[in-house]
Short mmCIF file of N, CA and C in Angstrom, two decimals:
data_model
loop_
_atom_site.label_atom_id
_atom_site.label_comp_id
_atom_site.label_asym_id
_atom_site.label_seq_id
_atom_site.Cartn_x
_atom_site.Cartn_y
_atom_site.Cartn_z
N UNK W 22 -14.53 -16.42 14.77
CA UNK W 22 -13.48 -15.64 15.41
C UNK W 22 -14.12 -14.44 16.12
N UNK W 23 -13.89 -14.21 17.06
CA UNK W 23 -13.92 -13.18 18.01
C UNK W 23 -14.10 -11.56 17.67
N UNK W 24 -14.71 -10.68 18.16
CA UNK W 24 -14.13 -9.46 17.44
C UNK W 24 -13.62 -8.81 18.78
N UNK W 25 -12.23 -8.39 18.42
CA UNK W 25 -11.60 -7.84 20.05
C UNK W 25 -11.70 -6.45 19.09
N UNK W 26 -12.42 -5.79 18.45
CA UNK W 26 -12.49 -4.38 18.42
C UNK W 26 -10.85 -3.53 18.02
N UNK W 27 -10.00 -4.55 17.44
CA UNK W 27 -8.49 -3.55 16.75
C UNK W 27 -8.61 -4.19 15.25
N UNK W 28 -9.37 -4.87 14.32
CA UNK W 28 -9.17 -4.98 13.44
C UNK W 28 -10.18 -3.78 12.26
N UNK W 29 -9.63 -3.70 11.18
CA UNK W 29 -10.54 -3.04 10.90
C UNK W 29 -10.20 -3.32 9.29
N UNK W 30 -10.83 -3.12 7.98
CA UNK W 30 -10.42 -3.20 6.83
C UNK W 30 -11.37 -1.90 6.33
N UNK W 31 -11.23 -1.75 4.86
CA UNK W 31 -11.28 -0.56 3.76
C UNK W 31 -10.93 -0.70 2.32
N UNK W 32 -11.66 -0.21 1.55
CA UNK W 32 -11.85 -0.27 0.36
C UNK W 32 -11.75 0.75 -0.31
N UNK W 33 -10.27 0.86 -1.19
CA UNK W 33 -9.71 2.08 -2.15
C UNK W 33 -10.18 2.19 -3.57
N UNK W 34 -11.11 3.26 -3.61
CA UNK W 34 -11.17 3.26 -5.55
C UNK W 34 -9.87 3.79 -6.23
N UNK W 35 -10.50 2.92 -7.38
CA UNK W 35 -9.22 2.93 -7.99
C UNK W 35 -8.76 4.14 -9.07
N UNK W 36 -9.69 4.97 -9.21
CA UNK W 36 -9.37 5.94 -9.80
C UNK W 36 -8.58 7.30 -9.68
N UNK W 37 -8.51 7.54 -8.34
CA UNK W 37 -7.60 8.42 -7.98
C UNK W 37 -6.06 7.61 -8.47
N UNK W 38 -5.79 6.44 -8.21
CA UNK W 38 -4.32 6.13 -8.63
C UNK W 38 -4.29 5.90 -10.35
N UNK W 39 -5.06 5.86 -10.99
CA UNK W 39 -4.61 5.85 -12.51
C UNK W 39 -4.75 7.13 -12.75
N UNK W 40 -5.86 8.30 -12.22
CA UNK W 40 -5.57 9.57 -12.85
C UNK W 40 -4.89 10.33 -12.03
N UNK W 41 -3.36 10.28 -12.01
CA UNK W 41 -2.40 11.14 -10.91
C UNK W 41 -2.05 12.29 -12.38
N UNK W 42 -2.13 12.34 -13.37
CA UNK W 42 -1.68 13.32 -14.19
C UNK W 42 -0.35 13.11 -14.68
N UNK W 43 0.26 11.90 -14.52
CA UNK W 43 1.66 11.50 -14.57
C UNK W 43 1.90 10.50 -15.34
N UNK W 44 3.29 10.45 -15.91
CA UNK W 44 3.12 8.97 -16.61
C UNK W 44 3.25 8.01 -15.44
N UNK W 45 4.03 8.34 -14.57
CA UNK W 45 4.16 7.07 -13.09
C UNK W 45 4.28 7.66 -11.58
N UNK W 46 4.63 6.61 -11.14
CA UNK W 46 4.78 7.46 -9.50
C UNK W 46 4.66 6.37 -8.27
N UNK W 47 5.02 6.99 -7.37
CA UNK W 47 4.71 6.48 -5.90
C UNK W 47 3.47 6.62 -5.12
N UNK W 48 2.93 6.05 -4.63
CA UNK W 48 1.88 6.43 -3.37
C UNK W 48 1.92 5.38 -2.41
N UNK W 49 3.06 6.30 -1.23
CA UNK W 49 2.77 5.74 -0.03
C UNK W 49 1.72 5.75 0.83
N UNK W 50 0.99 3.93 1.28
CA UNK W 50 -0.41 4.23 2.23
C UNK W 50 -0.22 4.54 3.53
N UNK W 51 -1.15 5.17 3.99
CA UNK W 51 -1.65 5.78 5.19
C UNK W 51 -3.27 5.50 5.57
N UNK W 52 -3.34 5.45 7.21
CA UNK W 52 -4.57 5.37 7.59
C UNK W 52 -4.49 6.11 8.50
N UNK W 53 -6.00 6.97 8.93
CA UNK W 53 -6.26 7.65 9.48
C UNK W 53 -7.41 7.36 10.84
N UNK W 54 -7.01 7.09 11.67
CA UNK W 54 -8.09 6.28 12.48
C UNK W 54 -9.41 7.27 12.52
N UNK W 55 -8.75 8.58 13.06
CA UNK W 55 -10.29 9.40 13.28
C UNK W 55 -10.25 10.97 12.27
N UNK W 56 -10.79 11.70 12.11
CA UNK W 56 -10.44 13.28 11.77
C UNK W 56 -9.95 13.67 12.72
N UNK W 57 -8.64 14.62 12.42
CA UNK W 57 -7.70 15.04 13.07
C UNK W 57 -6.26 14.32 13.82
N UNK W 58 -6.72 12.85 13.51
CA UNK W 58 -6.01 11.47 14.40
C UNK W 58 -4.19 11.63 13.01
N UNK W 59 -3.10 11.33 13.94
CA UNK W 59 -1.88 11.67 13.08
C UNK W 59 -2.27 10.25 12.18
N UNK W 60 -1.65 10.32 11.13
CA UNK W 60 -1.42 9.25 10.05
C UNK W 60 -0.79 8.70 9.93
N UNK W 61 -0.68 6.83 9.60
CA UNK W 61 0.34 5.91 10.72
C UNK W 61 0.22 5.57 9.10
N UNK W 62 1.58 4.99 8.23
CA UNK W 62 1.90 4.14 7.42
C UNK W 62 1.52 2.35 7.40
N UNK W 63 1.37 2.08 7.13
CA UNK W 63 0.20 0.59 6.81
C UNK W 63 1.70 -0.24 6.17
N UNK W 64 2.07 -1.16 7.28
CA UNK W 64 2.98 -1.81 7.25
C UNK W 64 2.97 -2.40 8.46
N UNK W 65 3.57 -4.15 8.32
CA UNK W 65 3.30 -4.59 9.98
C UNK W 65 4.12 -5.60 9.88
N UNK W 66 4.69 -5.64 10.75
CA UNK W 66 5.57 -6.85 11.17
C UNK W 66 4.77 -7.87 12.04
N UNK W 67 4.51 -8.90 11.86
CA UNK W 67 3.59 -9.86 12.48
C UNK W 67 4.22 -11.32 12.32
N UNK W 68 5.54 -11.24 11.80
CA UNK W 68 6.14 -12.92 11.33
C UNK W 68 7.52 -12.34 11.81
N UNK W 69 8.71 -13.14 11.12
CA UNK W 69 10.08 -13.08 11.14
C UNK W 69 10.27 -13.10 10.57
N UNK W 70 9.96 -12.50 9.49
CA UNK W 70 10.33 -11.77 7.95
C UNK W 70 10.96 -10.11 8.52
N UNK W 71 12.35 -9.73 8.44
CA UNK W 71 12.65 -9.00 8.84
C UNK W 71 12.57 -7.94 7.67
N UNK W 72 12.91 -8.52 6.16
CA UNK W 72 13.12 -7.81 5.81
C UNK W 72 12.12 -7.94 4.16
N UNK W 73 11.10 -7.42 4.30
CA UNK W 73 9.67 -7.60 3.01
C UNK W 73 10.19 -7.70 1.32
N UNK W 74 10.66 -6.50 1.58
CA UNK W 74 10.83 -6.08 0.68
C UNK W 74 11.23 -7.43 -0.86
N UNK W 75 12.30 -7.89 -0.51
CA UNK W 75 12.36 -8.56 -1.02
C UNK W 75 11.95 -10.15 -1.06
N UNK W 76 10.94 -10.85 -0.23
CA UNK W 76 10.27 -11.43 0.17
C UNK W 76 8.92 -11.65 -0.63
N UNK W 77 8.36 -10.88 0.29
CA UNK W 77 6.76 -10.62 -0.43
C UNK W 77 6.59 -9.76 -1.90
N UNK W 78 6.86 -10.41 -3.22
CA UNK W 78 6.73 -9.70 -4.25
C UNK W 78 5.94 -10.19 -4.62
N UNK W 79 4.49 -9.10 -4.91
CA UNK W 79 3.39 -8.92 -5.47
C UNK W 79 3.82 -8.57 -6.97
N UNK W 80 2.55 -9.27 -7.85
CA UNK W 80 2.33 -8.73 -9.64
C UNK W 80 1.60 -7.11 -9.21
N UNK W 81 1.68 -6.80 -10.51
CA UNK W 81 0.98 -5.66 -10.52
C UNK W 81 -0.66 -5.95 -11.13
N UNK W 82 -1.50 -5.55 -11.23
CA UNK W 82 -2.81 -5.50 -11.80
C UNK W 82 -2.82 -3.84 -12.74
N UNK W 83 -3.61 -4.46 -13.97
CA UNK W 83 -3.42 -3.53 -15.14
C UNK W 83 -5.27 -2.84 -14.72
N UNK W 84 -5.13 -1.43 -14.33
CA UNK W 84 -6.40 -0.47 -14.28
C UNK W 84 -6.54 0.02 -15.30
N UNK W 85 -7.36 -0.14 -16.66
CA UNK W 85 -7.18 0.89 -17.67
C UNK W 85 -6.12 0.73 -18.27
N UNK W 86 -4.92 2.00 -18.43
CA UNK W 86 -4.31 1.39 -19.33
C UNK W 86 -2.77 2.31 -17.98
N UNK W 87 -3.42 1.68 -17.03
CA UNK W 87 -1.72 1.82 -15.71
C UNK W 87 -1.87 0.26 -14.98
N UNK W 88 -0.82 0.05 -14.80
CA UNK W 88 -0.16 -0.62 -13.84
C UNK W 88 -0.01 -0.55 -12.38
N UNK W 89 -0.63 -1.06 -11.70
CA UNK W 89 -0.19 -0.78 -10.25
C UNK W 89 0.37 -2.13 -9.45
N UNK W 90 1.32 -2.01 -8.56
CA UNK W 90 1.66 -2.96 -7.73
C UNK W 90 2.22 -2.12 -6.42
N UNK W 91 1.61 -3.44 -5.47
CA UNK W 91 2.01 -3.28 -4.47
C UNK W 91 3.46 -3.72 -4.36
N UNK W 92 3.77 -3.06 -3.11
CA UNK W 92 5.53 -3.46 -2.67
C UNK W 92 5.87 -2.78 -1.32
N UNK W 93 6.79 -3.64 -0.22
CA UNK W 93 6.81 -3.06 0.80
C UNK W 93 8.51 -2.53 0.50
N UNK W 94 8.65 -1.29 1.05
CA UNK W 94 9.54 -0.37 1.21
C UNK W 94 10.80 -1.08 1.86
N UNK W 95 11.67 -0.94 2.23
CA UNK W 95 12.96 -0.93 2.60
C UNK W 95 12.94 -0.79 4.10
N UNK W 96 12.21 0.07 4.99
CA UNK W 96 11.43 -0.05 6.28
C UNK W 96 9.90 -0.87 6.48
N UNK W 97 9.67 -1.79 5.29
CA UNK W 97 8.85 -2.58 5.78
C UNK W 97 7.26 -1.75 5.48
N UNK W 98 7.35 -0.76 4.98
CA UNK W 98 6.03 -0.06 5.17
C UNK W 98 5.34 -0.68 3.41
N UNK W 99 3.94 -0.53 3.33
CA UNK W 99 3.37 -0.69 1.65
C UNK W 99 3.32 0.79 0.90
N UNK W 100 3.59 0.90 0.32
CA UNK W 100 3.35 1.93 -1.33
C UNK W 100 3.04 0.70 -2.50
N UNK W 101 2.62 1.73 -3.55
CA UNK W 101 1.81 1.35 -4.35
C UNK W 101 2.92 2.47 -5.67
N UNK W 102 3.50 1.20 -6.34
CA UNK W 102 3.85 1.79 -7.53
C UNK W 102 3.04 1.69 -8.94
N UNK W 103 3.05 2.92 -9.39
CA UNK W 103 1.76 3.20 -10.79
C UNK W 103 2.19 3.54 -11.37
N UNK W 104 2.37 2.87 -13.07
CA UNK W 104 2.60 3.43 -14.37
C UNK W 104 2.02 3.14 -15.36
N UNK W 105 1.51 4.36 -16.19
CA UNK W 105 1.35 4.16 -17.34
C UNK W 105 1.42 3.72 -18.34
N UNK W 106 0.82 2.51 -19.34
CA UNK W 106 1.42 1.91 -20.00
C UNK W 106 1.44 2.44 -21.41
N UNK W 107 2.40 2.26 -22.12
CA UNK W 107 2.65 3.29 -23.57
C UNK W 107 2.13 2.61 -24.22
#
């Protein structure tokens, strides 16, 4: 495959999302193309799936002793829900 120069990927450690100081929470993603560049939410419409959310349901994966799963929002965008497990 080709490289037309708009794709790009990245690799999140995982420790900033199990130690938020919380028992749970939200973190909506963002990418930043350059320093100083505004910050665009990481969500894409590319099919006729209008509406994700309830569609594409991801498991969660256990970090330690939290939970995280992905899930797209209600506008289609990804966050990352994290909780602690008791």
């Amino acid at each position: 495959m080709e490289d037309d120069g708009r794709g790009f990927s990245f690799t999140v450690g995982s420790s900033e999302l199990v130690d938020v100081g919380r028992d749970s929470g939200v973190w909506d993603v963002f990418v930043q193309a350059e320093e100083n560049a505004p910050l665009a939410r990481i969500g894409r419409l590319l099919d006729d799936v209008a509406d994700r959310k309830e569609i594409f349901v991801y498991p969660s994966i256990t970090l330690g002793a939290t939970d995280v799963r992905p899930y797209y929002t209600v506008d289609n965008d990804l966050s990352l829900e994290v909780a602690r497990q008791n």
